[in-house]
Short mmCIF file of C-alpha atoms and ligand atoms in Angstrom, two decimals:
data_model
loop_
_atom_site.label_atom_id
_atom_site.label_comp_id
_atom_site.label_asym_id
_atom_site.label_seq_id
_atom_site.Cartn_x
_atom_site.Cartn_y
_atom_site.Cartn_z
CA UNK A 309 20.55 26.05 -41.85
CA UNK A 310 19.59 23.07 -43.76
CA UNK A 311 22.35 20.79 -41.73
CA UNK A 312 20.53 22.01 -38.75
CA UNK A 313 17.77 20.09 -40.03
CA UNK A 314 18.97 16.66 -39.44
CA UNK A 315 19.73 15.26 -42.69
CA UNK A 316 16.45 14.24 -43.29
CA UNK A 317 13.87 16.10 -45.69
CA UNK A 318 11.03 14.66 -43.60
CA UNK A 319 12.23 17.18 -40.77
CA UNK A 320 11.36 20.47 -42.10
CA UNK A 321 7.55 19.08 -42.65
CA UNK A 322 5.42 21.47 -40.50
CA UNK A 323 4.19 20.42 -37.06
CA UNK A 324 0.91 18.65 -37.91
CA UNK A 325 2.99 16.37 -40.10
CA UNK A 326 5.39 15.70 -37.49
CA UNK A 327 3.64 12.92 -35.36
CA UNK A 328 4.08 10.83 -38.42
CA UNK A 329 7.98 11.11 -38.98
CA UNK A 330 9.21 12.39 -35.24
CA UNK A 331 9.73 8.31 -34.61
CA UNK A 332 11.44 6.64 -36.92
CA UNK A 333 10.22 3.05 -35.99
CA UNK A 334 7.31 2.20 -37.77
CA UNK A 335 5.64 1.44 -34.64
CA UNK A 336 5.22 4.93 -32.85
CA UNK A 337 3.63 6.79 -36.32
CA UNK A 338 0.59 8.48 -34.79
CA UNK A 339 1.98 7.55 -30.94
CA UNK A 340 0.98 10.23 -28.37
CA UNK A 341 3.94 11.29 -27.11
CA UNK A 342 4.21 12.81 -23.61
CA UNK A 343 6.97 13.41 -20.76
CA UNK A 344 6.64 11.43 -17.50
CA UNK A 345 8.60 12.79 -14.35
CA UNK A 346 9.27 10.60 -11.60
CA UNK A 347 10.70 11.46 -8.40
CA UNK A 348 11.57 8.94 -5.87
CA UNK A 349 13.69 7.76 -3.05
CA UNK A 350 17.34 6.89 -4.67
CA UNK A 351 19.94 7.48 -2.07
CA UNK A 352 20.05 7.20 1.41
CA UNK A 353 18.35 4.95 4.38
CA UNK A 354 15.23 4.43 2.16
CA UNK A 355 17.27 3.91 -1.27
CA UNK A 356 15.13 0.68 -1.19
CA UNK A 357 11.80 2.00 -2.05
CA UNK A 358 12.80 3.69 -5.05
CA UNK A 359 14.96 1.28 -6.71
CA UNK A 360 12.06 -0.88 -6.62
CA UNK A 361 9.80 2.06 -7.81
CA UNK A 362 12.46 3.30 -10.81
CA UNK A 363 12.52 -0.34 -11.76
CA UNK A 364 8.97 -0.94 -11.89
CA UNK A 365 8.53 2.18 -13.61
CA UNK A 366 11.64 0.89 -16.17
CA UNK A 367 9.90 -1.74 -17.17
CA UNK A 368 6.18 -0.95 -17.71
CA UNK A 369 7.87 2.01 -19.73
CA UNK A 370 9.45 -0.54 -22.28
CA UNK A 371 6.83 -2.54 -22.72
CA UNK A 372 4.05 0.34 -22.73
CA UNK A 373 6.57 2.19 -25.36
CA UNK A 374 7.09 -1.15 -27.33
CA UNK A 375 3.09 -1.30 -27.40
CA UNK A 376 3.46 1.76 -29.78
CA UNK A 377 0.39 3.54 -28.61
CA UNK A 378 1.65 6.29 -26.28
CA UNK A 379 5.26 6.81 -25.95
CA UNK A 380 6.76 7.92 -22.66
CA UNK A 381 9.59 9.77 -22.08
CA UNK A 382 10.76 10.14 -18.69
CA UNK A 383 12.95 12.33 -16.64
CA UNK A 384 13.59 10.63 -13.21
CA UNK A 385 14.87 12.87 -10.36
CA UNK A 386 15.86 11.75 -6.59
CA UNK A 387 14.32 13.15 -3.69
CA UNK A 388 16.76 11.42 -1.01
CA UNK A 389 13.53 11.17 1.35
CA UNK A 390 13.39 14.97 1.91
CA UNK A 391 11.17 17.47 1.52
CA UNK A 392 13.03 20.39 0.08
CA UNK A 393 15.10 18.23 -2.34
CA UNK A 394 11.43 16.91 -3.58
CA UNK A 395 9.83 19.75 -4.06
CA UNK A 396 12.83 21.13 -6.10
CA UNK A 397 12.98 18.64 -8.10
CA UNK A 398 9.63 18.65 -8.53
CA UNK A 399 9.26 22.40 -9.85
CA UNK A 400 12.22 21.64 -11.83
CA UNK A 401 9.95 18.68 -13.83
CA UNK A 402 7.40 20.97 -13.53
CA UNK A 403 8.49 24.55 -14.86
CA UNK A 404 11.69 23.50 -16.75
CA UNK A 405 11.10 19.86 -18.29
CA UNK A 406 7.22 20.25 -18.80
CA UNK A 407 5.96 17.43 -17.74
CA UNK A 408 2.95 16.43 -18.53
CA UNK A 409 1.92 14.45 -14.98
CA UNK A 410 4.31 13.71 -12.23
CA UNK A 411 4.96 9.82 -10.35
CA UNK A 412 5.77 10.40 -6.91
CA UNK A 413 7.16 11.46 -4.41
CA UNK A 414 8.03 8.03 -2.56
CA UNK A 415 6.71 9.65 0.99
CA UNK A 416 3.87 11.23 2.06
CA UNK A 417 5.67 13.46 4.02
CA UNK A 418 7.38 14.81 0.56
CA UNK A 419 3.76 14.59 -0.89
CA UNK A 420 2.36 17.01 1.89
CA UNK A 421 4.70 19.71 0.21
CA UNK A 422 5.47 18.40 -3.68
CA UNK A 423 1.11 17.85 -3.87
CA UNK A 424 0.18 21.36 -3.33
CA UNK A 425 2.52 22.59 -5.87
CA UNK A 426 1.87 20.20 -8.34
CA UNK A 427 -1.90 20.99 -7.70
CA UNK A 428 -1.57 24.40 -8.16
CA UNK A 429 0.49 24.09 -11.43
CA UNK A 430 -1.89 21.49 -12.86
CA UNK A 431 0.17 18.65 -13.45
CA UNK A 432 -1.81 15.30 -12.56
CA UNK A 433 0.64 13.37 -10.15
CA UNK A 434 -0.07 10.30 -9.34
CA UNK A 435 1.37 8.48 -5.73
CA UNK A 436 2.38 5.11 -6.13
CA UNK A 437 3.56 4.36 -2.54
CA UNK A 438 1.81 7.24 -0.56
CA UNK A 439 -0.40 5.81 1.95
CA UNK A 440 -1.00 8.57 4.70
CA UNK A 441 -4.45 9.87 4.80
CA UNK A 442 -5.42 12.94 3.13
CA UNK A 443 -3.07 12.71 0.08
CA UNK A 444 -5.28 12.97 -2.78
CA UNK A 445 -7.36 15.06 -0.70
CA UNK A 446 -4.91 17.94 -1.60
CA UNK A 447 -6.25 18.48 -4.80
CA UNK A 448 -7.91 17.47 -7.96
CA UNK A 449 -4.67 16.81 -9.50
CA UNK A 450 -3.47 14.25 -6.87
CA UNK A 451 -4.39 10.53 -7.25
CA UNK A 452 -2.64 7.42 -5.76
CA UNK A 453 -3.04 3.91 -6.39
CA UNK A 454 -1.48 2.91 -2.92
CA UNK A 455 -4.07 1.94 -0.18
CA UNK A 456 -3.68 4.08 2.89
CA UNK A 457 -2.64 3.12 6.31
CA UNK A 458 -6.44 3.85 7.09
CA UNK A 459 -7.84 0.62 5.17
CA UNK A 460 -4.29 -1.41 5.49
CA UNK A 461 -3.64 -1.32 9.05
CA UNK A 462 -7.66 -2.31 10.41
CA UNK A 463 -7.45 -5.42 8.27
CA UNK A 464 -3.78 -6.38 9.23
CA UNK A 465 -5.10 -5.52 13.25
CA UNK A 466 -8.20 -7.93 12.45
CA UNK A 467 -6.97 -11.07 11.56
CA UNK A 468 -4.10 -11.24 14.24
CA UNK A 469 -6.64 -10.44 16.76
CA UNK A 470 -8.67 -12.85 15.31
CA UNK A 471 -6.17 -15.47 15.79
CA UNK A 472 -4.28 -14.70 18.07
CA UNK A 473 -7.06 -13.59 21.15
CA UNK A 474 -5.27 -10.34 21.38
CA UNK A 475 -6.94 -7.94 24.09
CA UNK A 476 -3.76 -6.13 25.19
CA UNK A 477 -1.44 -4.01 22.53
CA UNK A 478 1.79 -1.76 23.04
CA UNK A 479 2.01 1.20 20.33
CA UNK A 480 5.46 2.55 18.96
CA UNK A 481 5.56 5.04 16.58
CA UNK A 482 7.91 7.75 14.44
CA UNK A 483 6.79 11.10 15.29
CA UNK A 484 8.60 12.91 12.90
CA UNK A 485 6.91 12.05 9.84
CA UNK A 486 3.79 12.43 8.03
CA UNK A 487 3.35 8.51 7.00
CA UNK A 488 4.63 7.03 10.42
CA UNK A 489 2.20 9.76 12.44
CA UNK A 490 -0.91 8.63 10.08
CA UNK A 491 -0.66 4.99 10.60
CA UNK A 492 -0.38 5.42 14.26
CA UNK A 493 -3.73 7.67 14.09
CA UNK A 494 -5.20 4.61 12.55
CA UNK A 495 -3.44 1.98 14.94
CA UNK A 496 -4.86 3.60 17.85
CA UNK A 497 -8.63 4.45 16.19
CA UNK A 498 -8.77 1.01 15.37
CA UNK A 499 -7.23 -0.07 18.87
CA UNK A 500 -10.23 1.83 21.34
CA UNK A 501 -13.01 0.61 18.25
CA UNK A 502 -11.75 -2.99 18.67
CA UNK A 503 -11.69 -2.46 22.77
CA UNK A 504 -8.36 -3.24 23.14
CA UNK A 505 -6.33 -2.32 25.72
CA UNK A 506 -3.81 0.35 24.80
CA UNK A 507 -0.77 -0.42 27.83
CA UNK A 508 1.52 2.41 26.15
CA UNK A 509 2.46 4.38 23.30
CA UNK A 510 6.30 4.59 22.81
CA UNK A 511 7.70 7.31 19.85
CA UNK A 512 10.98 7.33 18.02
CA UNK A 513 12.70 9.65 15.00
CA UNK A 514 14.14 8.96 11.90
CA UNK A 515 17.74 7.49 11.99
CA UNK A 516 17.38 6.28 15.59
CA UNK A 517 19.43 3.61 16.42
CA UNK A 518 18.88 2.36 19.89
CA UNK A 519 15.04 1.65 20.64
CA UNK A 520 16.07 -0.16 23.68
CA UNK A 521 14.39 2.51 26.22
CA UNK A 522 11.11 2.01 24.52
CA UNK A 523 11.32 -1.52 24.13
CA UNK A 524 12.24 -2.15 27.97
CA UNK A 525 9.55 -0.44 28.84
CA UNK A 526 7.03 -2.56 26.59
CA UNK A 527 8.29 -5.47 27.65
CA UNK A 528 7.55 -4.87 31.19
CA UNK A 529 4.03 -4.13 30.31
CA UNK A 530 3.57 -7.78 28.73
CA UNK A 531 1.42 -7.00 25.51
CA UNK A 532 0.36 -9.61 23.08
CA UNK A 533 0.92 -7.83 20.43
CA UNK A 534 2.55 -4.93 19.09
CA UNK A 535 1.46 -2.10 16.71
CA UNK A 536 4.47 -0.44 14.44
CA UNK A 537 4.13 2.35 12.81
CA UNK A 538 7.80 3.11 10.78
CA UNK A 539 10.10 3.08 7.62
CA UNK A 540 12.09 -0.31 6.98
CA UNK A 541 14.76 1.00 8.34
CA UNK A 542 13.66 2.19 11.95
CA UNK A 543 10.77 -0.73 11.71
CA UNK A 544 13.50 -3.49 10.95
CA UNK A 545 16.11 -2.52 13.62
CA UNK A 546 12.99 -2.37 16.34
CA UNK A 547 11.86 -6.08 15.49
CA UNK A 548 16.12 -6.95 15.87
CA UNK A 549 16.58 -5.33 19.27
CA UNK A 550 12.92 -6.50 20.27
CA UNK A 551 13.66 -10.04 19.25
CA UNK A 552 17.09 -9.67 21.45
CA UNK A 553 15.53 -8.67 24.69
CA UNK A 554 13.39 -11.72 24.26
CA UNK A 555 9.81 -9.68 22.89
CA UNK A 556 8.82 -12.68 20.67
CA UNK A 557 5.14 -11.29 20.05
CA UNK A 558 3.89 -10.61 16.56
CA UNK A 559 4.58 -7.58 15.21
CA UNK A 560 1.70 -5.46 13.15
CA UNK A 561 3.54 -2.60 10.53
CA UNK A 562 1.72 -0.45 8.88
CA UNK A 563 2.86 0.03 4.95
CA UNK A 564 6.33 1.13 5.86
CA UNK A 565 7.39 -2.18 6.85
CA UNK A 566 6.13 -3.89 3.32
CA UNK A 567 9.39 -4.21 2.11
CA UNK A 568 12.15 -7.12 1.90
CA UNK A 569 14.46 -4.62 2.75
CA UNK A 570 12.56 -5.84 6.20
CA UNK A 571 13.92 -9.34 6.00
CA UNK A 572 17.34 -8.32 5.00
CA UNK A 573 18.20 -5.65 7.90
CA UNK A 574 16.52 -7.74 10.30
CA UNK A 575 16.84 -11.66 9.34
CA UNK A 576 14.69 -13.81 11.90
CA UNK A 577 13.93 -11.26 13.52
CA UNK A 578 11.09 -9.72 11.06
CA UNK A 579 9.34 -13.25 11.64
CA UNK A 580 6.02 -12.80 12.80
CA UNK A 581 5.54 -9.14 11.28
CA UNK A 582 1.89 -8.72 9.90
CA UNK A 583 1.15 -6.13 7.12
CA UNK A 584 -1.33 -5.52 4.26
CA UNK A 585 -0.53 -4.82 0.97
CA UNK A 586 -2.41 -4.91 -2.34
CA UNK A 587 0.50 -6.92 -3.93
CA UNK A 588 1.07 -10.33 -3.26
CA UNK A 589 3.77 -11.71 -5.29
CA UNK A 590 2.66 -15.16 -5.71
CA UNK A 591 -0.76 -14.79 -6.23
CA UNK A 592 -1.85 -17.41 -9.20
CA UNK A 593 -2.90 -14.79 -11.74
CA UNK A 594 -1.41 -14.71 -15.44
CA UNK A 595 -0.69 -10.98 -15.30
CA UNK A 596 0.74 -10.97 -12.39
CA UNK A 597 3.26 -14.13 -12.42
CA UNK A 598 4.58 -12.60 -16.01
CA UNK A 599 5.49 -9.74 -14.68
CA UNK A 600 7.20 -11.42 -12.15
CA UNK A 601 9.23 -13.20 -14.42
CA UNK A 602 10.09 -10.31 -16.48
CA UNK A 603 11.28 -8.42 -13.13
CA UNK A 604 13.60 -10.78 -11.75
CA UNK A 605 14.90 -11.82 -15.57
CA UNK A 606 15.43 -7.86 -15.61
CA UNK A 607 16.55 -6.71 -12.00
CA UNK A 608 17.67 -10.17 -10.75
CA UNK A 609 15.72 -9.59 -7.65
CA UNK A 610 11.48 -10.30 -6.98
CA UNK A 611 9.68 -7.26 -6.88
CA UNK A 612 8.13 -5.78 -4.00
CA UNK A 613 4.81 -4.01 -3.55
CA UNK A 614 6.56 -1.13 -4.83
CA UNK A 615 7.78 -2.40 -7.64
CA UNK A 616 4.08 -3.37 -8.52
CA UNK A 617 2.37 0.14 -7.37
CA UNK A 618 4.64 2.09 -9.51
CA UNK A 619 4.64 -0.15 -12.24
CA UNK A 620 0.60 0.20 -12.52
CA UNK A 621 1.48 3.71 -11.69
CA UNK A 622 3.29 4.32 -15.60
CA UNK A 623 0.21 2.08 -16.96
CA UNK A 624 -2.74 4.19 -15.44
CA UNK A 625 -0.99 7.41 -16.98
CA UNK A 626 -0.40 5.32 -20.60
CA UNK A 627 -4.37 4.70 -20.31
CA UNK A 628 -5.19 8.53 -19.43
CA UNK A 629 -2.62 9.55 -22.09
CA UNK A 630 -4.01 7.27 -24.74
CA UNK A 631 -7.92 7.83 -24.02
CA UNK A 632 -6.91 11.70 -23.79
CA UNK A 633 -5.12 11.75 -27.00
CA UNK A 634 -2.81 14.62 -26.19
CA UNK A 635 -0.45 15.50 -23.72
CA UNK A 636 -2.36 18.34 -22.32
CA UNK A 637 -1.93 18.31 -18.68
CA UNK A 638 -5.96 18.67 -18.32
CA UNK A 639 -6.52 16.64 -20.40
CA UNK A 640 -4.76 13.95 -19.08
CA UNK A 641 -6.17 14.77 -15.54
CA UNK A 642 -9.44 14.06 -16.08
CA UNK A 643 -8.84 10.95 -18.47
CA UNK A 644 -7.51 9.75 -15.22
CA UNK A 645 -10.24 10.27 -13.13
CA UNK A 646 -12.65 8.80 -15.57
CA UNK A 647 -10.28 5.38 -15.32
CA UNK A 648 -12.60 2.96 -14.30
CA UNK A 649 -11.55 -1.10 -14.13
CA UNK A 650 -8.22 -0.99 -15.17
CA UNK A 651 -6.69 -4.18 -14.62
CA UNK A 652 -3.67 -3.80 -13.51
CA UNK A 653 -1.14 -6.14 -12.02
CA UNK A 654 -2.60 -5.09 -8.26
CA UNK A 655 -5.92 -5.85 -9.42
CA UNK A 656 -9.33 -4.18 -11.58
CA UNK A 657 -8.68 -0.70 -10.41
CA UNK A 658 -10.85 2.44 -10.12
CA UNK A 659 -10.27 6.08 -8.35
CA UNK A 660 -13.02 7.59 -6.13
CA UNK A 661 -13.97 11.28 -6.13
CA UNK A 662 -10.94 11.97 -4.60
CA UNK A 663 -8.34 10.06 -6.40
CA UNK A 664 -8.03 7.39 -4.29
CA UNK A 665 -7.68 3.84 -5.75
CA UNK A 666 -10.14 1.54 -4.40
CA UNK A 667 -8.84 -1.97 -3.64
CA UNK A 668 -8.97 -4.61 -1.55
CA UNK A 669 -5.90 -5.59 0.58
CA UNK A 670 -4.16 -8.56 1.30
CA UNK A 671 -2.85 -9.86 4.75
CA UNK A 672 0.68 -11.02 4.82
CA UNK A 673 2.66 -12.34 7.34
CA UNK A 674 6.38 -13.12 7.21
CA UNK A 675 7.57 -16.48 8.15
CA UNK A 676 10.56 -17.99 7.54
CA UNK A 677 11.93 -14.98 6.08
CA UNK A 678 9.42 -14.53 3.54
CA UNK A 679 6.04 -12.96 3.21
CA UNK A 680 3.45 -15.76 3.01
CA UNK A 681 -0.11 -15.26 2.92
CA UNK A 682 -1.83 -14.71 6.54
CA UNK A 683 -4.58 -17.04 7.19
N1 LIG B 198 3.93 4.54 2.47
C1 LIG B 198 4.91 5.37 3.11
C2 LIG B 198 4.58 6.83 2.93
O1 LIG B 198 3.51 7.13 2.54
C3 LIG B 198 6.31 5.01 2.69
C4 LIG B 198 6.64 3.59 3.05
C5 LIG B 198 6.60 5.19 1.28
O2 LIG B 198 5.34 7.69 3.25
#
């Protein structure tokens, strides 16, 4: 019985007494501990978005656990971009590892069906790259700190009508999914408010591989610009096989199409794309060029917008955790609605009544192969 105990006398100390001597390093005595699940994107056509989201998380963990304050354990599951392999992994945080808030899912479309759960249950979950409108609307439990395709996509359509005279627009969007379908709500809003014309509106499906039926028929209609609503994957091999046929016009994505994955898949090609984002990697801010460093010291790769959402993700639940002082799942809720200025590496963030982040986005272009600012 006593072996069972560890080896150390300290062990068999009664629960109050055990914040004190459950860490050993000196540094987590009177630490708030609390379990952190994250699931995310891992495997398959979108593996991109959540290696950059596991790694952001990765490393705001060691540093936030280094800080001594709260420490975070976390149990990290893979949703492969689907809905029923989210929401089982996400009861399985939920019911069996007792998690105090959830990170994630990567899509909204695995949102639409992990959110309502989660809500239910009373876990605070917090989307990091879920941008389709009505997410935290599901509940008082949901929160984000992604902007949605709703504020991205008007300010990305602005300035390339603004400089580029644009009256006539093509549409193309991915039909089968909750993100995709959102941004093109907004692309075409935004499209009859600005008094565009709209010459047609071409859809697609996940894993397509040949766009060229769509794209044919764009071409023929001669617009000056056109409006993309996909994942990297679909998005990048549309701006190839567009570029081919010799449909050199910019490009508008909505938040799908933030990714270097972008540039890789599609080389040259993804010149003249036009997104927003609230992350811009080489912004001249302290916090954010340090964490730059540390993420390509770490990963050996820049980080994405991804990267940075879920990163700020981990720290926005270490300042709920810490001002709640417990792990109690209510608790921690509404110590994260009360966040107000949190400077985070995306900016001084705040949630609305919903649990939406409010923050300003940044148009980006990419030229050259790289995303430069779009002015
Ligand atoms: N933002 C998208 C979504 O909400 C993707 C790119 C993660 O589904």
């Amino acid at each position: 019985f006593l072996a069972a105990c560890g080896g150390g006398n300290e062990a068999t100390n009664s629960n109050e007494s055990k914040e004190q001597v459950g860490g050993d390093a000196e540094k987590s005595a009177g630490a708030v501990e609390a379990k952190i699940g994250v699931i995310a994107w891992m495997t398959g056509s979108g593996a991109g978005y959540g290696e950059a989201i596991t790694n952001g998380i990765n490393l705001a963990l060691e540093e936030i656990n280094a800080k001594g304050e709260v420490k975070i354990d976390l149990v990290v599951e893979d949703s492969a971009g689907k809905q029923e392999q989210a929401l089982s992994a996400a009861q399985k945080l939920i019911n069996s590892d007792n998690v105090t808030g959830l990170i994630g899912p990567t899509l909204s479309t695995e949102m639409n069906v992990v959110g309502p759960e989660a809500d239910l249950a009373g876990v605070p979950t917090m989307g990091t790259s879920t941008t389709a409108q009505g997410i935290p609307e599901i509940g008082d439990y949901i929160f984000r700190d992604s902007i949605p395709e709703s504020l991205a996509i008007p300010a990305a359509m602005q300035k390339a009508i603004d400089k580029y005279g644009v009256k006539k627009v093509a549409i193309m969007y991915g039909n089968d999914d909750v993100f995709t379908k959102s941004g093109f709500d907004t692309m075409k809003a935004t499209a009859e408010e600005m008094g565009l014309e709209i010459l047609t509106i071409e859809t697609f499906q996940k894993g397509q591989s040949d766009y060229n039926a769509q794209l044919t028929k764009i071409k023929n209609l001669n617009p000056e610009l056109i409006l993309c609503s996909a994942l990297y994957n679909e998005g990048a091999v549309i701006m190839d096989q567009a570029r081919k046929m010799g449909l050199t016009v910019p490009f508008v994505g909505g938040n799908g199409f933030n990714s270097p994955e972008v540039i890789k898949i599609a080389g040259d090609a993804a010149n003249g794309l036009i997104v927003a984002t609230p992350w811009f990697g080489a912004k001249e801010d302290a916090k954010v060029q340090e964490f730059v460093k540390k993420y390509t010291e770490k990963f050996g790769k820049e980080p994405d917008q991804f990267a940075a959402q879920a990163y700020d993700g981990l720290y926005l639940f270490a300042e709920a955790i810490k001002n709640a002082g417990e792990a109690d799942r209510d608790a921690v809720r509404d110590a994260l609605a009360e966040i107000k200025d949190f400077e985070g590496i995306l900016g001084v963030m705040s949630f609305d009544e919903v649990g939406d982040i409010v923050m300003d986005p940044t148009v980006l272009v990419i030229d050259g192969g790289q995303f430069k600012l779009f002015e």
